XYZ file of C-alpha atoms in Angstrom:
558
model
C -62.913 -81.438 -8.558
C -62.199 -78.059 -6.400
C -61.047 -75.551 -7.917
C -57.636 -75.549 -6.660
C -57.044 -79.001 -8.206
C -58.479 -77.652 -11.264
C -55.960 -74.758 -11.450
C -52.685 -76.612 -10.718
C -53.177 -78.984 -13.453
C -54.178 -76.078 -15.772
C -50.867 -74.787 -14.821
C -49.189 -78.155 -15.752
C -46.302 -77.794 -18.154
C -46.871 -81.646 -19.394
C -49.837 -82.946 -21.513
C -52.393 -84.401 -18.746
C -55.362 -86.841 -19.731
C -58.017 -88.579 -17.648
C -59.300 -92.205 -19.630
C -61.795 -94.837 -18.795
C -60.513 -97.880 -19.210
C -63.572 -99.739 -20.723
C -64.196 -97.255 -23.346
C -60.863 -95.329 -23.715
C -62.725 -92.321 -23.393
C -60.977 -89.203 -22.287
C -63.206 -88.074 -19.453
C -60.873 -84.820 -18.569
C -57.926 -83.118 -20.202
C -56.091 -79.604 -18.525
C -55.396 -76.742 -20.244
C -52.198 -77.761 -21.293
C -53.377 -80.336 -23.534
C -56.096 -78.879 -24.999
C -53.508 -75.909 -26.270
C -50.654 -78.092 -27.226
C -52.999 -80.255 -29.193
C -55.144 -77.407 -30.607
C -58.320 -79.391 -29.435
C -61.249 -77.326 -27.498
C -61.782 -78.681 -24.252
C -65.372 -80.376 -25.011
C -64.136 -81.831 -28.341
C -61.103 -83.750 -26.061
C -63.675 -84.735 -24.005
C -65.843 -86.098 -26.823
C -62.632 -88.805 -28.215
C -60.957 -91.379 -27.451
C -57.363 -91.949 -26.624
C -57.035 -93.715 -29.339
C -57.683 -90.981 -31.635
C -54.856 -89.100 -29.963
C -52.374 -91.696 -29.599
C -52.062 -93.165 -33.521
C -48.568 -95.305 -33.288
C -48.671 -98.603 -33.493
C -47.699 -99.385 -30.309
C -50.345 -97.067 -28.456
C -52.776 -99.073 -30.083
C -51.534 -102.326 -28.807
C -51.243 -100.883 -25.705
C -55.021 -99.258 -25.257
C -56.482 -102.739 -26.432
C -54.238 -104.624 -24.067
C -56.327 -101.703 -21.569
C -59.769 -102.378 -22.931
C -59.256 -105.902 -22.664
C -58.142 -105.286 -18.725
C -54.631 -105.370 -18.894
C -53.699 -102.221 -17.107
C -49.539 -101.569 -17.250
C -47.355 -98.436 -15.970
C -45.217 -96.651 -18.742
C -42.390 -94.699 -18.002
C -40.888 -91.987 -20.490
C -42.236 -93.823 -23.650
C -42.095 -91.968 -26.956
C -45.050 -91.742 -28.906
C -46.984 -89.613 -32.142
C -50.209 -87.363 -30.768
C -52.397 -86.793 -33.494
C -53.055 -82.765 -33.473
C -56.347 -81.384 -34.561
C -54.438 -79.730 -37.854
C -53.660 -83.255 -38.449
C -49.796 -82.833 -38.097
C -48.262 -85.457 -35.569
C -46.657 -84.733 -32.643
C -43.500 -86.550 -30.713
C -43.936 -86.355 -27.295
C -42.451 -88.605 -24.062
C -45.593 -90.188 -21.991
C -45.807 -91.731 -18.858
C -49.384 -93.740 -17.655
C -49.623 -94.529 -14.352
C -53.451 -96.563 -13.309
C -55.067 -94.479 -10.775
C -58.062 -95.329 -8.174
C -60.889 -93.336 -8.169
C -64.174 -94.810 -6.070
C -63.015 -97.832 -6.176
C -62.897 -97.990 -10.036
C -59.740 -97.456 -12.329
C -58.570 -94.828 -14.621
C -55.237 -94.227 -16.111
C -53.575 -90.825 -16.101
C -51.408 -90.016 -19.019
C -49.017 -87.279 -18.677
C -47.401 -85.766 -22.280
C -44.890 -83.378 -23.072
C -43.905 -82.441 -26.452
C -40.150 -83.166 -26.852
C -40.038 -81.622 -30.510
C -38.159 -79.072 -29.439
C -35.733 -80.686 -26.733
C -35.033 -83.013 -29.351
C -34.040 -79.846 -31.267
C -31.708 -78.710 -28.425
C -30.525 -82.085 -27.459
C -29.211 -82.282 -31.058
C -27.614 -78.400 -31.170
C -26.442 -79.494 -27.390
C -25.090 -82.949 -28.706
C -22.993 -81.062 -32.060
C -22.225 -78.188 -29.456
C -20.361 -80.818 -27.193
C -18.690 -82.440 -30.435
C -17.288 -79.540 -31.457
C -16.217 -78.251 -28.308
C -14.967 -81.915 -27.709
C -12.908 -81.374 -31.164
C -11.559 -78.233 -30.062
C -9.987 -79.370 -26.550
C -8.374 -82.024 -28.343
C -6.990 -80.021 -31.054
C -6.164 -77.206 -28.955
C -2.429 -76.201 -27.781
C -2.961 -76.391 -24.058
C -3.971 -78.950 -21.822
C -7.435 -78.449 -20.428
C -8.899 -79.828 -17.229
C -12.535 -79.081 -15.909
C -12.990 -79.167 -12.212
C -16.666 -78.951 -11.312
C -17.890 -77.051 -8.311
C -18.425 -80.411 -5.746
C -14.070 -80.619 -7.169
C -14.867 -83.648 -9.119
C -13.215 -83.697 -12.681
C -15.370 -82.983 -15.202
C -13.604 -83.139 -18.450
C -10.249 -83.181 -19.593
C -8.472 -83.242 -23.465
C -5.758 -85.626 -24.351
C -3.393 -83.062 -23.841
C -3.529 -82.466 -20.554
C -3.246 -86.234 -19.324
C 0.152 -86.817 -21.375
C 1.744 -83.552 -20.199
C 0.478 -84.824 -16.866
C 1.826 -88.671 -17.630
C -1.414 -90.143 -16.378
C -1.606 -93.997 -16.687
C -4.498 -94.985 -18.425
C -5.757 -96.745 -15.691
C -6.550 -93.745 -13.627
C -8.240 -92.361 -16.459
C -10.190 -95.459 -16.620
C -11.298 -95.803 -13.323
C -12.043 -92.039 -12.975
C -10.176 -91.834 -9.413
C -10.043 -87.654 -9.708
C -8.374 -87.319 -6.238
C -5.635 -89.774 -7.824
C -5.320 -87.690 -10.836
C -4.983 -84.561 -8.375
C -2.438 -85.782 -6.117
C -0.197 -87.217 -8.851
C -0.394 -83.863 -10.578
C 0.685 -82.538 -6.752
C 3.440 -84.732 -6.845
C 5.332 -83.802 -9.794
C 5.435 -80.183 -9.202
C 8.248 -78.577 -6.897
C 5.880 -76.118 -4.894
C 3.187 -79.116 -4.307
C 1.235 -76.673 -2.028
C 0.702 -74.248 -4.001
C -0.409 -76.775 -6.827
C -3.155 -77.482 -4.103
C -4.132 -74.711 -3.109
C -5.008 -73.838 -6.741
C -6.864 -76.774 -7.539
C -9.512 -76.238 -4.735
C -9.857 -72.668 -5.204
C -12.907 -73.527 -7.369
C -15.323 -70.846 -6.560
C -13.275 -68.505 -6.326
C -14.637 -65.173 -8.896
C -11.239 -64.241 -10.151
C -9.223 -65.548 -13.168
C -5.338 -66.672 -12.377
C -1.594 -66.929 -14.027
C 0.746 -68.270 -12.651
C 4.154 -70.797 -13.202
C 4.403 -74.325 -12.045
C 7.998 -75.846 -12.223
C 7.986 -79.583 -12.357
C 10.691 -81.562 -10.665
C 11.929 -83.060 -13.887
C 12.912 -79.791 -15.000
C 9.793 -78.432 -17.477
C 7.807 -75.633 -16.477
C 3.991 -75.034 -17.151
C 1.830 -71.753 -17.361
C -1.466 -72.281 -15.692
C -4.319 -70.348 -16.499
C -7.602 -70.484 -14.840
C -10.990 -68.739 -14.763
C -14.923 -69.376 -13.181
C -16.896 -71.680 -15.474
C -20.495 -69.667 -14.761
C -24.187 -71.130 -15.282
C -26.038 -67.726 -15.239
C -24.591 -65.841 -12.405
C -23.701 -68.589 -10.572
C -20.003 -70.562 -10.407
C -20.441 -74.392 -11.510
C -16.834 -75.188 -12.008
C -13.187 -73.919 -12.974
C -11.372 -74.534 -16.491
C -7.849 -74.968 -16.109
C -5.436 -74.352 -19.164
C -2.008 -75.835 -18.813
C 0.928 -74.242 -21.285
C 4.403 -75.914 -21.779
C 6.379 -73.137 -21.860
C 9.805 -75.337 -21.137
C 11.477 -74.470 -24.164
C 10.303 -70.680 -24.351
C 11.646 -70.168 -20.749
C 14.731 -71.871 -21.184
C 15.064 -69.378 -24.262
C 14.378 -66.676 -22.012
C 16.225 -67.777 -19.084
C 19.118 -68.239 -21.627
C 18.214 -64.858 -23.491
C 18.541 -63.341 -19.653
C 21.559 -64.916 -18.660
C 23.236 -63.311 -22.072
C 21.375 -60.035 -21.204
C 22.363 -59.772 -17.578
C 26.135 -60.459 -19.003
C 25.898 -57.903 -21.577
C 24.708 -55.433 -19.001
C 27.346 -56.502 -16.549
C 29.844 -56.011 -19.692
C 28.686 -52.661 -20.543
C 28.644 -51.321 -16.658
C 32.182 -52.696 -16.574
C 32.618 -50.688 -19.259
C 31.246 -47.859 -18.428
C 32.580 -47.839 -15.319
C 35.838 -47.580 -17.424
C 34.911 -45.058 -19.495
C 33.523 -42.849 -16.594
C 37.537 -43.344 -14.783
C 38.831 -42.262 -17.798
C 36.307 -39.094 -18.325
C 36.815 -38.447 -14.972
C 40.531 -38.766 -15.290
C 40.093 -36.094 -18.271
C 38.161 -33.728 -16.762
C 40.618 -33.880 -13.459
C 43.064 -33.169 -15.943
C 41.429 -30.801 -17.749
C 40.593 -28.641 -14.473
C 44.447 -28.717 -13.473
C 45.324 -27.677 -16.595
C 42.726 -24.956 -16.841
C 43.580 -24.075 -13.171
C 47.748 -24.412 -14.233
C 46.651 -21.480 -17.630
C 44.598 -19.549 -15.080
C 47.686 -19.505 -13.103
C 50.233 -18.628 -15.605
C 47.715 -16.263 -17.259
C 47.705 -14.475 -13.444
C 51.092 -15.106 -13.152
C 51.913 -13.462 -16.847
C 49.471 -10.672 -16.013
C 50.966 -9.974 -13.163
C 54.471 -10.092 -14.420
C 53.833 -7.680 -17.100
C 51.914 -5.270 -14.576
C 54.863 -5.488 -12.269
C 57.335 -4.884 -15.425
C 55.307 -2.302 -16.357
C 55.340 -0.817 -12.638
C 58.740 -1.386 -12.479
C 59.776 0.336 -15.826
C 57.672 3.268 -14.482
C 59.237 3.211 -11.375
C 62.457 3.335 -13.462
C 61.276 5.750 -15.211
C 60.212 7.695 -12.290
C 63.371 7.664 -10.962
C 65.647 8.543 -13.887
C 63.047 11.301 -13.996
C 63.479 12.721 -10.352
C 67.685 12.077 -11.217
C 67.315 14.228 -13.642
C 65.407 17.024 -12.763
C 67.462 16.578 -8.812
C 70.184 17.743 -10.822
C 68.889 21.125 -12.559
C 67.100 21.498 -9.397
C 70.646 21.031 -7.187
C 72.742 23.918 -9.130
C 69.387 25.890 -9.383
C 68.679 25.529 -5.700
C 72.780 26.842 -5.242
C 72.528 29.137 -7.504
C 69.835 30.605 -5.998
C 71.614 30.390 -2.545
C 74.492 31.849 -3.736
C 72.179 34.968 -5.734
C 70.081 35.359 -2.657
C 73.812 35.688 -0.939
C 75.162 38.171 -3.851
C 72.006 40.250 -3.609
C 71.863 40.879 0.031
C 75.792 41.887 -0.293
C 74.826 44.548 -2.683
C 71.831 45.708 -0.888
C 73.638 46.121 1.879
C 76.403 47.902 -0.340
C 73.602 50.026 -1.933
C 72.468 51.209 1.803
C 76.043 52.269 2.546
C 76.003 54.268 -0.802
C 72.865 55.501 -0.341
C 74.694 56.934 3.182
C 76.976 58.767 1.006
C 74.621 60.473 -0.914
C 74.519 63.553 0.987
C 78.460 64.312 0.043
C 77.733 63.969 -3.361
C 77.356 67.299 -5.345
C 74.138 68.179 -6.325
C 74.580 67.423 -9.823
C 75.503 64.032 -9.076
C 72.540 63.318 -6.700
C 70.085 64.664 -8.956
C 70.958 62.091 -11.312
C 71.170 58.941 -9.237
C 67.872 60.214 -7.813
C 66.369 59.743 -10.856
C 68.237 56.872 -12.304
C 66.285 55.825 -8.259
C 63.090 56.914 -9.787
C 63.390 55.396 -12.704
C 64.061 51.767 -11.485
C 62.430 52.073 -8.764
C 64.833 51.037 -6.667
C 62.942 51.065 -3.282
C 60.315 48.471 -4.541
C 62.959 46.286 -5.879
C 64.913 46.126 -3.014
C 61.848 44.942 -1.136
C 60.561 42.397 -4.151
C 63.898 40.961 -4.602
C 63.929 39.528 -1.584
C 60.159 37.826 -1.717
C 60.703 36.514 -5.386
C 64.132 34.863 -3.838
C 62.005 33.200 -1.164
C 59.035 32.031 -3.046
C 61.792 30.650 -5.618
C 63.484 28.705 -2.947
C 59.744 26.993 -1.676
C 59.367 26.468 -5.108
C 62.142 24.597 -5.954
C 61.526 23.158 -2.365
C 58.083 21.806 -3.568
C 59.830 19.975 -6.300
C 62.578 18.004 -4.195
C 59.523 17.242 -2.344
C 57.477 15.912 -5.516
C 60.678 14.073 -6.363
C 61.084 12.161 -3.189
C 57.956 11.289 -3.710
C 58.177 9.383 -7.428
C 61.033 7.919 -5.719
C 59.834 6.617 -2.107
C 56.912 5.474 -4.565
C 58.451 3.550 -7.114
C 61.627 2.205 -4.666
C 63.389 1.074 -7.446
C 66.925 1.009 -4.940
C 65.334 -1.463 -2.386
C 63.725 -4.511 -3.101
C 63.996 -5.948 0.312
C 61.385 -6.306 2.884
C 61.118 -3.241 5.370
C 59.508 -1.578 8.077
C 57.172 1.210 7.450
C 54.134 3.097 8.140
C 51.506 2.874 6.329
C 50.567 6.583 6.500
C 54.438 7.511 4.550
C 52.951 5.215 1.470
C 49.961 6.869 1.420
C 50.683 10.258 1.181
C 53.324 9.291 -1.263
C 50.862 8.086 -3.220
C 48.556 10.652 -2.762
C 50.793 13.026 -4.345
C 51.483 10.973 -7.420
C 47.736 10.007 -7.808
C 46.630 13.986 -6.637
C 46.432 14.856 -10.404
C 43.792 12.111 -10.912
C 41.497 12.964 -7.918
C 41.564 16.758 -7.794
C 38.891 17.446 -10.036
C 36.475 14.330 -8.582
C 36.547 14.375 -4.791
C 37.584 15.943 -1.553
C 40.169 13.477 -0.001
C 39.658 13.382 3.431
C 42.384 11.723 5.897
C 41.319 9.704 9.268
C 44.971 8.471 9.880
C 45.222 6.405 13.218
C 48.811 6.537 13.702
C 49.695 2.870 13.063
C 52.852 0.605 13.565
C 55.401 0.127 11.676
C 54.719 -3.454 10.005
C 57.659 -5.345 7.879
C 56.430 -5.523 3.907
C 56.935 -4.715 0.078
C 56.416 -0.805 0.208
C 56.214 -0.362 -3.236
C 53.771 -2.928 -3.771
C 51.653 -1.578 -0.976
C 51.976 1.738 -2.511
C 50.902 0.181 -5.774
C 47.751 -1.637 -4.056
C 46.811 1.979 -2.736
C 47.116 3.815 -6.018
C 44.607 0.818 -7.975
C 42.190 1.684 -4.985
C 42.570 5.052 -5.127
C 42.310 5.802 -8.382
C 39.472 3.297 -8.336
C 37.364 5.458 -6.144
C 37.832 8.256 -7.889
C 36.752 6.821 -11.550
C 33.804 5.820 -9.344
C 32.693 9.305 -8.468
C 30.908 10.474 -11.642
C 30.374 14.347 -10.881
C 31.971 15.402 -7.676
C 32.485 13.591 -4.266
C 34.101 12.472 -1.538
C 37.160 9.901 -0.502
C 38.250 8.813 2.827
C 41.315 7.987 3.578
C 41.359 5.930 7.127
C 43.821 4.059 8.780
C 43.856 1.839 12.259
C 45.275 -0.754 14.428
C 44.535 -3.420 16.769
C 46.645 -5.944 19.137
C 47.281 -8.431 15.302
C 46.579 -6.130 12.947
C 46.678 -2.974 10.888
C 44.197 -1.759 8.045
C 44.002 0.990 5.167
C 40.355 1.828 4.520
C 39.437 4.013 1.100
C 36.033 4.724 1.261
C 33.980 6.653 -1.770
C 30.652 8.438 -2.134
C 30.199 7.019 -6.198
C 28.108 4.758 -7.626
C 28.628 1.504 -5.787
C 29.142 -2.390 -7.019
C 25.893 -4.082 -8.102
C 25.449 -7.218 -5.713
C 25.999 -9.592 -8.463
C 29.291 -8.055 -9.464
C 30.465 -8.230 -5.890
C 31.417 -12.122 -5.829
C 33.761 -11.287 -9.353
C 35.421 -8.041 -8.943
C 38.659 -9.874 -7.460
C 38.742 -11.896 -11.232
C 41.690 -10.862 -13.710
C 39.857 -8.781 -16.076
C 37.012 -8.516 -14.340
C 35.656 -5.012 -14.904
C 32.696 -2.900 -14.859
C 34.425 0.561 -16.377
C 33.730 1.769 -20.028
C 35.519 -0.291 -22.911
C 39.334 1.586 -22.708
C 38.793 2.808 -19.406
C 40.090 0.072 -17.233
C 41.833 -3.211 -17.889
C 40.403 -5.203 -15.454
C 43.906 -6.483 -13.517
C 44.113 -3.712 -10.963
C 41.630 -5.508 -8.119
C 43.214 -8.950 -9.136
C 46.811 -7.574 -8.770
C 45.907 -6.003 -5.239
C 44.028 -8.923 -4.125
C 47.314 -10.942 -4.819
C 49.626 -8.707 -3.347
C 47.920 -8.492 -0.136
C 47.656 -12.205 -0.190
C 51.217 -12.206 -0.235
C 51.325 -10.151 2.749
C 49.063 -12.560 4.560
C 46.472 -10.197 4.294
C 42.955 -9.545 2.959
C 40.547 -7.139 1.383
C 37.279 -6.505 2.783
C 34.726 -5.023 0.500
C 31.772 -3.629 0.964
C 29.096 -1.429 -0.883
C 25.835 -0.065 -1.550
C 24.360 0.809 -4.972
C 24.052 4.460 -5.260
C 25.677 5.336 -2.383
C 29.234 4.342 -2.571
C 32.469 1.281 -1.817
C 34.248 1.309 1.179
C 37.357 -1.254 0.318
C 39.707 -2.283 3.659
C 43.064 -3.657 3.756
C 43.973 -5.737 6.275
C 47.714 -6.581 7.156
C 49.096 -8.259 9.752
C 51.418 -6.682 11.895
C 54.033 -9.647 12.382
C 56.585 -10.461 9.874
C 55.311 -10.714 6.095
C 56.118 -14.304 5.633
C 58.489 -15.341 3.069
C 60.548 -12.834 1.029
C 58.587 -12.079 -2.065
C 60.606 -10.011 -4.848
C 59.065 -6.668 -5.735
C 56.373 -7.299 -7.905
């Protein structure tokens, strides 16, 4: 034998034995035997099969050989005799061989001690896993990887309804297409039952057509690393998705319910808070309105004031003023009659003259007679001054007219100039830039008022010393009063605000905050507007804008 020959059936993983059949003497054994057996090669080689093979029907069988009766076997199970003396089970197989033209028989052995072992963990494996797919909730189908059906539970075929017949006859693409049938999406059914190989694991819904619905979950049946079939778990979830579906229907109501609802309430909020803004807008009003009412009382009691004032003092100031007229007349009369004396005084006897020379002297007649004169004159500008300052308080307050009229701007200003001078004397130079404008048809005194709040305004702006500018102008629609200052200028934030009843950025007790509000709604009754603007630090300029048309609608004197 080469040693090729030699080497594959040392590499054998069955029993193999060599025996002559005259003798029954083992004439060569591979490796394989000699180590499952525990025998050295020469002392196999010394024995007969006989020795090996010790059941009862191996010795029937070797004398039937000796005796020239030479027979195949085929997976026979038989007891080897092993040199500890334990006894093995193996399969055999003998199959008569030629060699030179003389027989031998070959006997090939494997020990099946051990498959036996696994055949019986495989068989109790198979029971129990045959146990648990029939006890198991779902129904279970195993689809191999060629598609046949490979095992199924109990389950499965009577939430299926397959007749017993197919179950029988094992007709898998019967079973398939009658599970196709009864489901509403049948392709989909399909598709999912010959998507074998396929590596990943599934859920999804089938809805029969008699109304129950099943959860099918499947995954890869592996052997190693390699896909051998799909196990398909079928769940009748009928009565838990009716619940659901039920569960849903009274959710989605409930939800529709509550949006109705909330709809509703959202009207109503709505509804409140619209009502709540025109009410808060209707007391912002009235509060405006009230404000207002009380600064225009006030105004108006002042203006009352003002002119029972200038009535009073015109009055003083009238017989004053005539009596003054009437001195000035009596003194010139007796100036000129003390010239004429004083013509006279040369006929007088001495005695006499030195006297009234002296009495001359001692009055001092010749200053008098030239003082007299000046004191009349400033006294008469004086009380001048005050019929002026009178006019004044009353153009200013024009308590007698309430109606509209045409004016010039300029006449209210300087009117109010001269009430207001006390207040900006001692903080700024006021500087006039009048343009000469048109007469335009409004309120005067509430102009005049809307100049004194900016005015006085300005000059509580100035801290130390500064300037105001008084400047007024026209175009083809319009006329404007601009007061410009050199103080301390409106912070940008406070800009957007400073129109807001009592709004303010002056010291606690210094302002009230209504003056800018008031102003802002008197020139809005004129039609007009008031443009502001400013720089921190360097001063406000605040404009005036009026139309020069008619005012509107009468408006009563605020």
């Amino acid at each position: 034998m080469s040693s090729l020959e030699r080497l594959m059936l040392d590499h054998s993983p069955s029993m193999m034995l060599l025996v002559e059949p005259q003798d029954l003497r083992i004439v060569m054994a591979n490796r394989g035997a000699c180590q499952t057996l525990g025998y050295a090669e020469e002392a196999l080689l010394a024995m007969t099969i006989t020795e090996i093979e010790s059941s009862l029907q191996d010795v029937f069988y070797w004398e039937d050989v000796r005796n020239g009766q030479y027979q195949d076997i085929d997976s026979q199970e038989g007891l080897y005799q092993c040199a500890d003396a334990s006894l093995l089970t193996v399969t055999k197989s003998v199959r008569v061989v030629d060699h030179d033209g003389a027989p031998l028989l070959l006997v090939q052995a494997r020990d099946t001690a051990n498959e036996r072992q696994v055949e019986d963990a495989l068989e109790q494996t198979l029971s129990q896993l045959r146990a648990t797919l029939e006890s198991t909730g779902n129904g279970i189908l195993v689809i191999d990887w060629q598609g046949k059906i490979a095992s199924m539970n109990r389950l499965f075929s009577t939430m299926w309804n397959i007749p017993e017949d197919l179950l029988l006859a094992r007709d898998d693409a019967a079973i398939r297409e009658l599970m196709i049938a009864q489901v509403e999406e049948p392709e989909a059914c399909r598709t999912r039952l010959q998507a074998i190989v396929v590596s990943i694991e599934t859920e999804e819904l089938f809805r029969l057509k008699d109304g129950r619905v099943f959860e099918c979950k499947s995954r890869p049946q592996y052997l190693g690393e390699h896909i051998v079939g799909r196990v398909f778990g079928y769940n009748d979830i009928t009565d838990r998705t009716r619940a659901e579906e039920a569960l849903r229907d009274s959710r989605d109501k409930l939800e529709e319910r509550v949006r109705e609802r909330t709809a509703d309430l959202e009207d109503a909020n709505a509804s409140l808070l619209a009502e709540k803004q025109r009410q808060a807008e209707l007391i912002r009003k009235l509060e405006e309105a009230q404000n207002q009412l009380l600064q225009s009382e006030k105004m108006a009691s002042i203006g009352q004031l003002a002119a029972g004032v200038a009535h009073e003092i015109n009055n003083p100031v009238g017989f004053v003023n005539s009596n003054l007229g009437t001195l000035q007349r009596y003194v010139n009369n007796m100036l000129m009659l003390l010239a004429a004396y004083e013509q006279l005084e040369e006929s007088i006897l001495d005695d006499l003259l030195i006297d009234i020379r002296q009495l001359k002297k001692d009055v001092d007649a010749s200053y008098m007679r030239e003082d007299v004169g000046v004191l009349l004159t400033e006294s008469l500008d004086g009380l001048q001054r005050v019929r002026r300052i009178v006019q004044d308080l009353k153009d200013f307050s024009h308590v007698d007219n309430a109606e509209l009229e045409r004016v010039k701007l300029e006449t209210g200003l300087e009117s109010t100039l001269n009430v207001v001078w006390n207040e900006l004397k001692y903080k700024a130079k006021v500087v006039k830039e009048f343009g000469d404008t048109p007469q335009i048809e409004c309120f005067p005194s509430q102009l005049n008022q809307v100049f004194m709040n900016l005015l006085i305004n300005a000059a509580h702006s100035i801290e130390d010393h500064g300037q105001i500018t008084i400047r007024t102008g026209h175009d083809e629609e319009n006329v404007w009063v601009e007061v410009e200052d050199t103080g301390k200028g409106i912070a940008p934030e406070h800009l957007g605000r400073i129109f807001e009843p009592f709004f303010t950025t002056k010291p606690v007790g210094k302002g009230t905050g209504l003056g800018l509000s008031l102003s802002y709604g008197i020139v809005n009754k004129h039609h007009g507007r008031i443009e502001v603007t400013s720089e921190v630090g360097r001063g406000s300029a605040f404009r005036v804008v009026l139309p020069r048309g008619p005012a509107g609608e009468s408006q009563g004197a605020a």
